[in-house]
Each structure stands twice: as C-alpha cells, then as structure tokens.
Short mmCIF file of C-alpha atoms and ligand atoms in Angstrom, two decimals:
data_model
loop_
_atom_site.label_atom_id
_atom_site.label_comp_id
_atom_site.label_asym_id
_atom_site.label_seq_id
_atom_site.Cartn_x
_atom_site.Cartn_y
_atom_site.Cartn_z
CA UNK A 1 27.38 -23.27 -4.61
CA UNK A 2 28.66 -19.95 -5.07
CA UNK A 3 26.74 -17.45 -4.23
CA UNK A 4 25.39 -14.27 -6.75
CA UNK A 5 25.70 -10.88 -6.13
CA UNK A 6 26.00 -7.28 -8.07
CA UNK A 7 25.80 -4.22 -7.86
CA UNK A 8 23.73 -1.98 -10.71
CA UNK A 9 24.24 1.36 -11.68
CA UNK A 10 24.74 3.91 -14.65
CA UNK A 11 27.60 5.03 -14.97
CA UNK A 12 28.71 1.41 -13.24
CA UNK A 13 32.58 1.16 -13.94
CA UNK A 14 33.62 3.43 -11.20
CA UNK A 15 32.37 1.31 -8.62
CA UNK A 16 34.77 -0.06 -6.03
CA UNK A 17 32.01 -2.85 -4.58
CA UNK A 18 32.89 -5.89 -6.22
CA UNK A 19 36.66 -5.38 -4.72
CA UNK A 20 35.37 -5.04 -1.27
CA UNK A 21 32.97 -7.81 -1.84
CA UNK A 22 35.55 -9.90 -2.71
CA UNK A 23 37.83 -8.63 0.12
CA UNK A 24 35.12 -9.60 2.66
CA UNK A 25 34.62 -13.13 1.56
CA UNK A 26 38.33 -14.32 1.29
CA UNK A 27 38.60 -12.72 4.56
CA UNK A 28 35.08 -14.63 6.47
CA UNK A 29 35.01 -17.81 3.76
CA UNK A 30 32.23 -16.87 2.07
CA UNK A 31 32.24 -18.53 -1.82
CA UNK A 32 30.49 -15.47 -3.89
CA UNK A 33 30.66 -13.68 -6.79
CA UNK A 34 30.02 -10.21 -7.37
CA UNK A 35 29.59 -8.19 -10.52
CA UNK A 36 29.09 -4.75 -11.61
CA UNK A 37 25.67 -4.73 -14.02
CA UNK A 38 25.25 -1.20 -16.48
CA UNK A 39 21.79 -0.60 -16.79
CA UNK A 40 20.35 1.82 -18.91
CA UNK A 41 18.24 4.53 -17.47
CA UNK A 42 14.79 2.54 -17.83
CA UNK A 43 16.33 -0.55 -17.41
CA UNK A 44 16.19 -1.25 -13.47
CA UNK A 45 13.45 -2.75 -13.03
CA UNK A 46 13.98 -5.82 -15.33
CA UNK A 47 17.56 -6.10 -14.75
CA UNK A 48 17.16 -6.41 -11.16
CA UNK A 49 13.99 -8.70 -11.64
CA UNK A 50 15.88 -11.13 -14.34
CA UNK A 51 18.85 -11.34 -11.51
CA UNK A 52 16.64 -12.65 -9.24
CA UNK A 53 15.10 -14.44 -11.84
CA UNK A 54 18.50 -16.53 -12.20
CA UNK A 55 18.87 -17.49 -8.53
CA UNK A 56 21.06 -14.17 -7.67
CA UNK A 57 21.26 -13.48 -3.89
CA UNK A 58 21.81 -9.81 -3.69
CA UNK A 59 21.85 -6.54 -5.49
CA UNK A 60 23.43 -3.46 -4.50
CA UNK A 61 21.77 -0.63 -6.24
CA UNK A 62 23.83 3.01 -6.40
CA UNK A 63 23.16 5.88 -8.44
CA UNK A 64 20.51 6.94 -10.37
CA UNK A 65 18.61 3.68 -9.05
CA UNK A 66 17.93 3.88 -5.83
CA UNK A 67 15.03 5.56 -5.30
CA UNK A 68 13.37 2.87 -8.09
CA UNK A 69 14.77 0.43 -6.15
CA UNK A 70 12.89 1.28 -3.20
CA UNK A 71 9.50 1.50 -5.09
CA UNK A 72 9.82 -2.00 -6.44
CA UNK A 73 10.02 -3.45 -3.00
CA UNK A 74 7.63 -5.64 -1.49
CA UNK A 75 9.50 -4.97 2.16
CA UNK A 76 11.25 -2.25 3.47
CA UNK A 77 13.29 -1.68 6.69
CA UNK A 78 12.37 1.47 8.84
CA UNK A 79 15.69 3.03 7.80
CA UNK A 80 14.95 2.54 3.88
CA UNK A 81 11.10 3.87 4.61
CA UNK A 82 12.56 7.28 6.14
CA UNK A 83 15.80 7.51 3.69
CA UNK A 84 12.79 7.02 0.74
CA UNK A 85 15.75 5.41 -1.52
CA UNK A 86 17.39 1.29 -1.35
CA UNK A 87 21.00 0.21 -1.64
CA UNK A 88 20.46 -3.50 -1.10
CA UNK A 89 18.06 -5.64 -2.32
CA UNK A 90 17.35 -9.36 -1.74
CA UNK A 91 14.25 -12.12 -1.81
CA UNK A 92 13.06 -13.64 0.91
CA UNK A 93 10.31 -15.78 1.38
CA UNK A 94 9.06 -14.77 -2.18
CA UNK A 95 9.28 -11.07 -1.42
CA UNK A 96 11.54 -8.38 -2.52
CA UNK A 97 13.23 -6.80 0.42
CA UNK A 98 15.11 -3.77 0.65
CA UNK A 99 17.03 -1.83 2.83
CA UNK A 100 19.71 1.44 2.79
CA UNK A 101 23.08 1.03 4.41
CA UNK A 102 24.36 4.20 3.24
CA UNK A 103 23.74 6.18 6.64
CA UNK A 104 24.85 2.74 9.27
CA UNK A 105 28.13 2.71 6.81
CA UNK A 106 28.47 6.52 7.71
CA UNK A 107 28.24 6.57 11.36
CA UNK A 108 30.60 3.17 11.88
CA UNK A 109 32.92 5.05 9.39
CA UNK A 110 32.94 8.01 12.09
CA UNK A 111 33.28 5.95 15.19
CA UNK A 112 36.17 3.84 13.64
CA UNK A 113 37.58 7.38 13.60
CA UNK A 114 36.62 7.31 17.31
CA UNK A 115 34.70 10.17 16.56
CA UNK A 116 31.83 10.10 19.02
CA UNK A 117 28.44 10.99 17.91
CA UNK A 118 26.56 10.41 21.40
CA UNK A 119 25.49 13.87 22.07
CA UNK A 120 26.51 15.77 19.48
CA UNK A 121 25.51 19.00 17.51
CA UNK A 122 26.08 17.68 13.87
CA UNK A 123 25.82 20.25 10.55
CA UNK A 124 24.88 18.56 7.01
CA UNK A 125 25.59 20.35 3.95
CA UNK A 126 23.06 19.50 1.15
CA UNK A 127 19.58 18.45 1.29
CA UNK A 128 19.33 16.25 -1.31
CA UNK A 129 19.15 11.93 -1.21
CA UNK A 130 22.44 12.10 0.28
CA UNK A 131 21.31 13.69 3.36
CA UNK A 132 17.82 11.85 3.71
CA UNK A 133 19.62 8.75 3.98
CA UNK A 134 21.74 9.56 6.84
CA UNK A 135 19.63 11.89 9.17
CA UNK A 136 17.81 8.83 11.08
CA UNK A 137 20.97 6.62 11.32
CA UNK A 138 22.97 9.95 12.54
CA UNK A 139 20.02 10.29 14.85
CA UNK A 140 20.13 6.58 16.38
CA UNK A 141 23.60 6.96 16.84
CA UNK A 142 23.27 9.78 19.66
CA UNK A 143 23.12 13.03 17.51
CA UNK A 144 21.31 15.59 19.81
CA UNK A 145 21.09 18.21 16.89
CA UNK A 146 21.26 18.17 13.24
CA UNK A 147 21.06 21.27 11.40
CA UNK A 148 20.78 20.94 7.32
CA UNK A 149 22.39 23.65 5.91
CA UNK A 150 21.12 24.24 1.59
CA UNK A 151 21.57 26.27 -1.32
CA UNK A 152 17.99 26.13 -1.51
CA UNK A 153 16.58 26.53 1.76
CA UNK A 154 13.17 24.99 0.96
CA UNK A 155 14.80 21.88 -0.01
CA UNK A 156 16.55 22.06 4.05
CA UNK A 157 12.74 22.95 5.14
CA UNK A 158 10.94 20.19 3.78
CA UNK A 159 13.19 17.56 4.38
CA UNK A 160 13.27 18.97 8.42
CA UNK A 161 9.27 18.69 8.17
CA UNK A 162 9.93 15.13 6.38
CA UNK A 163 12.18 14.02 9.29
CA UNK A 164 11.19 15.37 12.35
CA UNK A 165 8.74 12.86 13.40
CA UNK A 166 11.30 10.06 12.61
CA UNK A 167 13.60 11.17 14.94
CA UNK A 168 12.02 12.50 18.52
CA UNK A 169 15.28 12.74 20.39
CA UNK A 170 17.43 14.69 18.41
CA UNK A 171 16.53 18.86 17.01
CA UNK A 172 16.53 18.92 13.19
CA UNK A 173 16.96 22.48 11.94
CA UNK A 174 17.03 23.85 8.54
CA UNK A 175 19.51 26.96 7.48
CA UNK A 176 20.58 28.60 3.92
CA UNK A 177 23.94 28.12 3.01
CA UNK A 178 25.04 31.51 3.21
CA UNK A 179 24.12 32.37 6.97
CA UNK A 180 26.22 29.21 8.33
CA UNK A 181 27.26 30.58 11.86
CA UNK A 182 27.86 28.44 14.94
CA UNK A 183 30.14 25.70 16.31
CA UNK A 184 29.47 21.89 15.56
CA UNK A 185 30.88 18.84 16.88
CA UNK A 186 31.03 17.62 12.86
CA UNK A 187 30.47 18.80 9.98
CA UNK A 188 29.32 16.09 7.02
CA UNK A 189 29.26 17.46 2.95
CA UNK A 190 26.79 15.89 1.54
CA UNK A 191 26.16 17.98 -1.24
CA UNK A 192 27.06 16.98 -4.44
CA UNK A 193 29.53 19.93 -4.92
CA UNK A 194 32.95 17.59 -4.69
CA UNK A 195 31.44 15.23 -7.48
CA UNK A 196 30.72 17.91 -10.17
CA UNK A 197 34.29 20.24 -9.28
CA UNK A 198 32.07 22.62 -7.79
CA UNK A 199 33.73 24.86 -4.95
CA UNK A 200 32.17 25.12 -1.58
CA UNK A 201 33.30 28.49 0.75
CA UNK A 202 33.12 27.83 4.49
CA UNK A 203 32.51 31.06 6.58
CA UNK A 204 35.01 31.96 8.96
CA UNK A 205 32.23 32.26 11.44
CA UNK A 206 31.20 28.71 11.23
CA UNK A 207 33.24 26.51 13.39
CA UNK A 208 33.68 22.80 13.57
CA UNK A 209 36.05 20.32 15.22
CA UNK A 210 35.49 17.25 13.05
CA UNK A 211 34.99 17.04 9.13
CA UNK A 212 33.66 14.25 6.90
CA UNK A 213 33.39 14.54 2.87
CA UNK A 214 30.66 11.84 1.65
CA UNK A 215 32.66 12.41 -1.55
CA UNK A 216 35.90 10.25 -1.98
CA UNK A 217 38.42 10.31 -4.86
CA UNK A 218 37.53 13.74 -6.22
CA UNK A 219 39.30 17.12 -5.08
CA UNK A 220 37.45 18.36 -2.55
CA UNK A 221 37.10 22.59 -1.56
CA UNK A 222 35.74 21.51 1.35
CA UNK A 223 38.32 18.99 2.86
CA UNK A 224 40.78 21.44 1.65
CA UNK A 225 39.28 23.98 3.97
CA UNK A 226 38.90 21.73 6.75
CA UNK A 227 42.93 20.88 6.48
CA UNK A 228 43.66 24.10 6.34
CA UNK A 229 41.87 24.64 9.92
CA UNK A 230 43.66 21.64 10.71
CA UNK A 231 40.56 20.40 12.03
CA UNK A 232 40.44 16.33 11.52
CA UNK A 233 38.79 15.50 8.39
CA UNK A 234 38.15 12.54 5.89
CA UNK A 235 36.82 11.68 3.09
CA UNK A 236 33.74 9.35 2.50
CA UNK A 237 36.06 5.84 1.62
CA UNK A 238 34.94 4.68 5.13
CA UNK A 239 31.05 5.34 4.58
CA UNK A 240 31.39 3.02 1.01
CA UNK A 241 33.43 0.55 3.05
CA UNK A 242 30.42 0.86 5.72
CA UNK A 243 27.70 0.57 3.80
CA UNK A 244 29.25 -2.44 1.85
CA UNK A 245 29.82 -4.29 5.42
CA UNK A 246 26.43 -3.84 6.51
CA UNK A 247 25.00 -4.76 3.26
CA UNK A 248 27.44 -8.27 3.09
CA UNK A 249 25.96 -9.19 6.90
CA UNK A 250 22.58 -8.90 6.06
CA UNK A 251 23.09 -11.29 3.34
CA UNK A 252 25.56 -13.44 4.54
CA UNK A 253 25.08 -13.59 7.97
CA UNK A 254 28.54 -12.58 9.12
CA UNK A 255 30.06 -9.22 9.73
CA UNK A 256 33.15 -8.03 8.79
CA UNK A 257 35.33 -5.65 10.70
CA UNK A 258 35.45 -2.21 9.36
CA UNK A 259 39.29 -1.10 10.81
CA UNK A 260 40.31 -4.17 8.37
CA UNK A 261 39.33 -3.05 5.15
CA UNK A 262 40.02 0.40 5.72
P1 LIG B 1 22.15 13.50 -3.77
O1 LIG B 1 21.11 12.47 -4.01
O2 LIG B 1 23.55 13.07 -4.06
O3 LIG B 1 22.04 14.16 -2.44
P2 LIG B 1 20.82 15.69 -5.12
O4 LIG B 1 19.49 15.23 -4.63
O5 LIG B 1 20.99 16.14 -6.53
O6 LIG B 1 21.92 14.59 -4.95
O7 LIG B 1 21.32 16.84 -4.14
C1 LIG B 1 22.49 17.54 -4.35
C2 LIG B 1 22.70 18.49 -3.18
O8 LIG B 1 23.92 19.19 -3.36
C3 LIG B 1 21.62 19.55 -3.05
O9 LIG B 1 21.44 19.82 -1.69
C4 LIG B 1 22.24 20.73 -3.79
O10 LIG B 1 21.74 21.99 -3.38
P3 LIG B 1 20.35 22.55 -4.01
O11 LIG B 1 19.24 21.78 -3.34
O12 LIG B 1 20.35 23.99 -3.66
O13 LIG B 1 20.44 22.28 -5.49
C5 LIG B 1 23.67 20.60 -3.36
N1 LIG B 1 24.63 21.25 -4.25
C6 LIG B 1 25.01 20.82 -5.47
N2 LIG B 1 25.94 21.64 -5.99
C7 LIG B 1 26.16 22.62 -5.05
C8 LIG B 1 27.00 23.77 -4.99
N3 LIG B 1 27.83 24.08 -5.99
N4 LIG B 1 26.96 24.53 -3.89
C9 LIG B 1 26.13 24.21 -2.88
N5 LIG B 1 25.31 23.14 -2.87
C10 LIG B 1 25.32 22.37 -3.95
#
C-alpha cells in the first residue's frame, strides 16, 4: 500500500520536500506519496491530527509550525527536547513522536563538503529557532566552541544559559553582532537576514575559512561577502536535502545518500 506522507506549513508552496521525497523513493523502492498541506495559522493541530487520523505515516512540519508541533507530542527525541521545536512527526505504538532533523541535515551537509567539524571553533549568526536547533547536533559532531553572535545580545545570552548544560564538551559563548572579532573554522548565518533582503556587514576583523548560509534561493549579503574573501561557502540546499534524508530513514527504515541528491 502506498505509503502517506506531507509536509505542513504556511506559506506551503515554496517547499521543495515532496520533490526530494519523491527522489528518495524511486531511488531506494519505497511506494509513497507525499504532499504539501496549507494550514492556516490555528490550524496545526487538527490538520496534523486528521492526517493521522486517515492512516498517514509522516508529517514534516516547517515554518511557523514547529514549535506547535513539538508541544503536541507525546515523545520527543533528545535532539527535539534541546532544539524546543519538531520537523517530523509520526505515531507509534499509539503515541505521537517527534523529532528535529534540521541540525543532523546541517552537519552531513558540511561533511559532504568534507568540511570537518571534529575540533572546531564554529561562529553562528542569529539566535533565534534557527540556531537552537543546530547547537547540540553541531556539538555531537566535534565542535569544540560555538560562539552565537546577535543583534540582540540577550537573545545570544539566554540561549548560551539554555544550552550549556546540553552540551559539556564543547564552549558556548554569546557576542553582539557588532564586536565580531576573531578567526573561526566556519561561520553558519542563521539569522533570518537572507530571507527578508536584509543586508548583513561582516567586519574585516572577523576571519573565517569556511562559510555556510542556512538560507538557499534568496540573494544573500553574506555569501556575497564570503565569495568575495574567496573563502569556501554554500548555501543551505544541502541542510534541506539533510534534514529530508534523516527524516525519510526514520520513517522508512532506509537511508539515502546525501552526495546523490545534491
Ligand atoms: P528563526 O526561527 O528562523 O531563527 P527568529 O527566531 O525570528 O527566526 O530569529 C531570527 C534571527 O535573525 C534573530 O537572531 C534576529 O536577531 P534579533 O534576535 O536581534 O532580532 C536575526 N536577524 C533578523 N534580521 C536581522 C538583521 N537584519 N540583522 C541581523 N540579525 C537579524
């Protein structure tokens, strides 16, 4: 029987999952359907609920849903419980499980790069859901120190006090926006400045040997900059690729390869 899937969102008709959804499952045999589901804004809750209702097998959830998504569930992997927002939903046993692939599909999007993360000094602009979501993964993959770098400093603070205990091994430190100084290994936008046209200025004192902009599709100030210091730099295709991959295992059991979708 074919299997259910979809992904719910408003605005919904940007989004590139059911094409990758589809791409995996021609390419490991899986016989699924996937659709894109506008919701209105208090509409989650019994969208996702009458999907399940109807024998559906999945939901990915993207924005403004997520962190609705992750109240609703009954279960919750560590990585959703620290990233306080869901991306992928599904029953089991009775129970609504969710989980957030958003910061796994970042980090394999880097190391397909063969960007290394084992060890390294890693600034995050933004302090928003964005960068919640991708702290602890960042962190399991090796990251010795993150430094979140905000418009609004208190935002950087709270989310460092948030984290901290989540992730012993690596130094989370907060900064402003306008003091960035240092050298990092990468540097990861994850504000929301690419998505609304906004322009982000890089100091020349802030230096960085690897870029990634969560952003893809839009013009982006910051890739721009990072070209210019012909540093190498990306933007965030691979991290929606990622995330999709890891949310397609957990419900179907197999994994497909990153490198062959991107
Ligand atoms: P998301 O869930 O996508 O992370 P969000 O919670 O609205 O979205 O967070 C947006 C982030 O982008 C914030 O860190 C925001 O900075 P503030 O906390 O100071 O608002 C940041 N941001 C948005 N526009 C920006 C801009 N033009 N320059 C710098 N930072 C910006």
């Amino acid at each position: 029987m074919t299997k259910q899937f979809a992904v719910i969102g408003n605005p919904i008709e940007q989004s590139r999952s059911p094409e990758l959804h589809h791409a995996f499952a021609a390419k490991t045999g899986v016989d699924l359907n996937y659709q894109k589901i506008l919701t209105p804004l208090d509409g989650f809750e019994s969208t996702a609920k009458d999907f399940f209702a109807r024998n559906g097998v999945g939901i990915n959830v993207t924005v403004p849903f997520k962190e609705q998504a992750f109240a609703l569930c009954d279960q919750l992997t560590e990585r959703a419980r620290i990233a306080k927002a869901v991306n992928t939903l599904w029953m089991q046993d009775g129970k609504l499980h969710g989980d957030n692939t958003d910061g796994q599909g970042l980090v394999a999007a880097m190391q397909a790069l063969g960007w290394h993360l084992d060890n390294s000094r890693i600034l995050i602009l933004g302090a928003g859901g964005a960068t919640r979501g991708v702290i602890y993964p960042l962190a399991q993959a090796g990251a010795k120190q993150i430094v979140i770098a905000n418009r609004t400093l208190a935002r950087a603070e709270q989310l460092v006090e948030d984290l901290s205990a989540a992730v012993p091994q690596t130094e989370l430190k907060a900064t402003g926006l306008e003091q960035l100084s240092g050298e990092y290994d990468f540097v990861i936008n994850a504000t929301s400045a690419s998505l609304t046209g906004d322009t982000l200025q890089l100091p020349e004192s802030l230096i960085f040997h690897h870029a990634y902009e969560m952003a893809y599709g839009k013009p982006s100030s910051f890739l721009d900059q990072a070209q210019q210091r012909q540093v190498p730099a990306t933007d965030g295709y691979g991290m929606l690729v990622g995330q999709a991959i890891e949310a397609f295992s957990i419900w179907n059991g197999v994994k497909p390869e990153l490198k062959d979708f991107l």
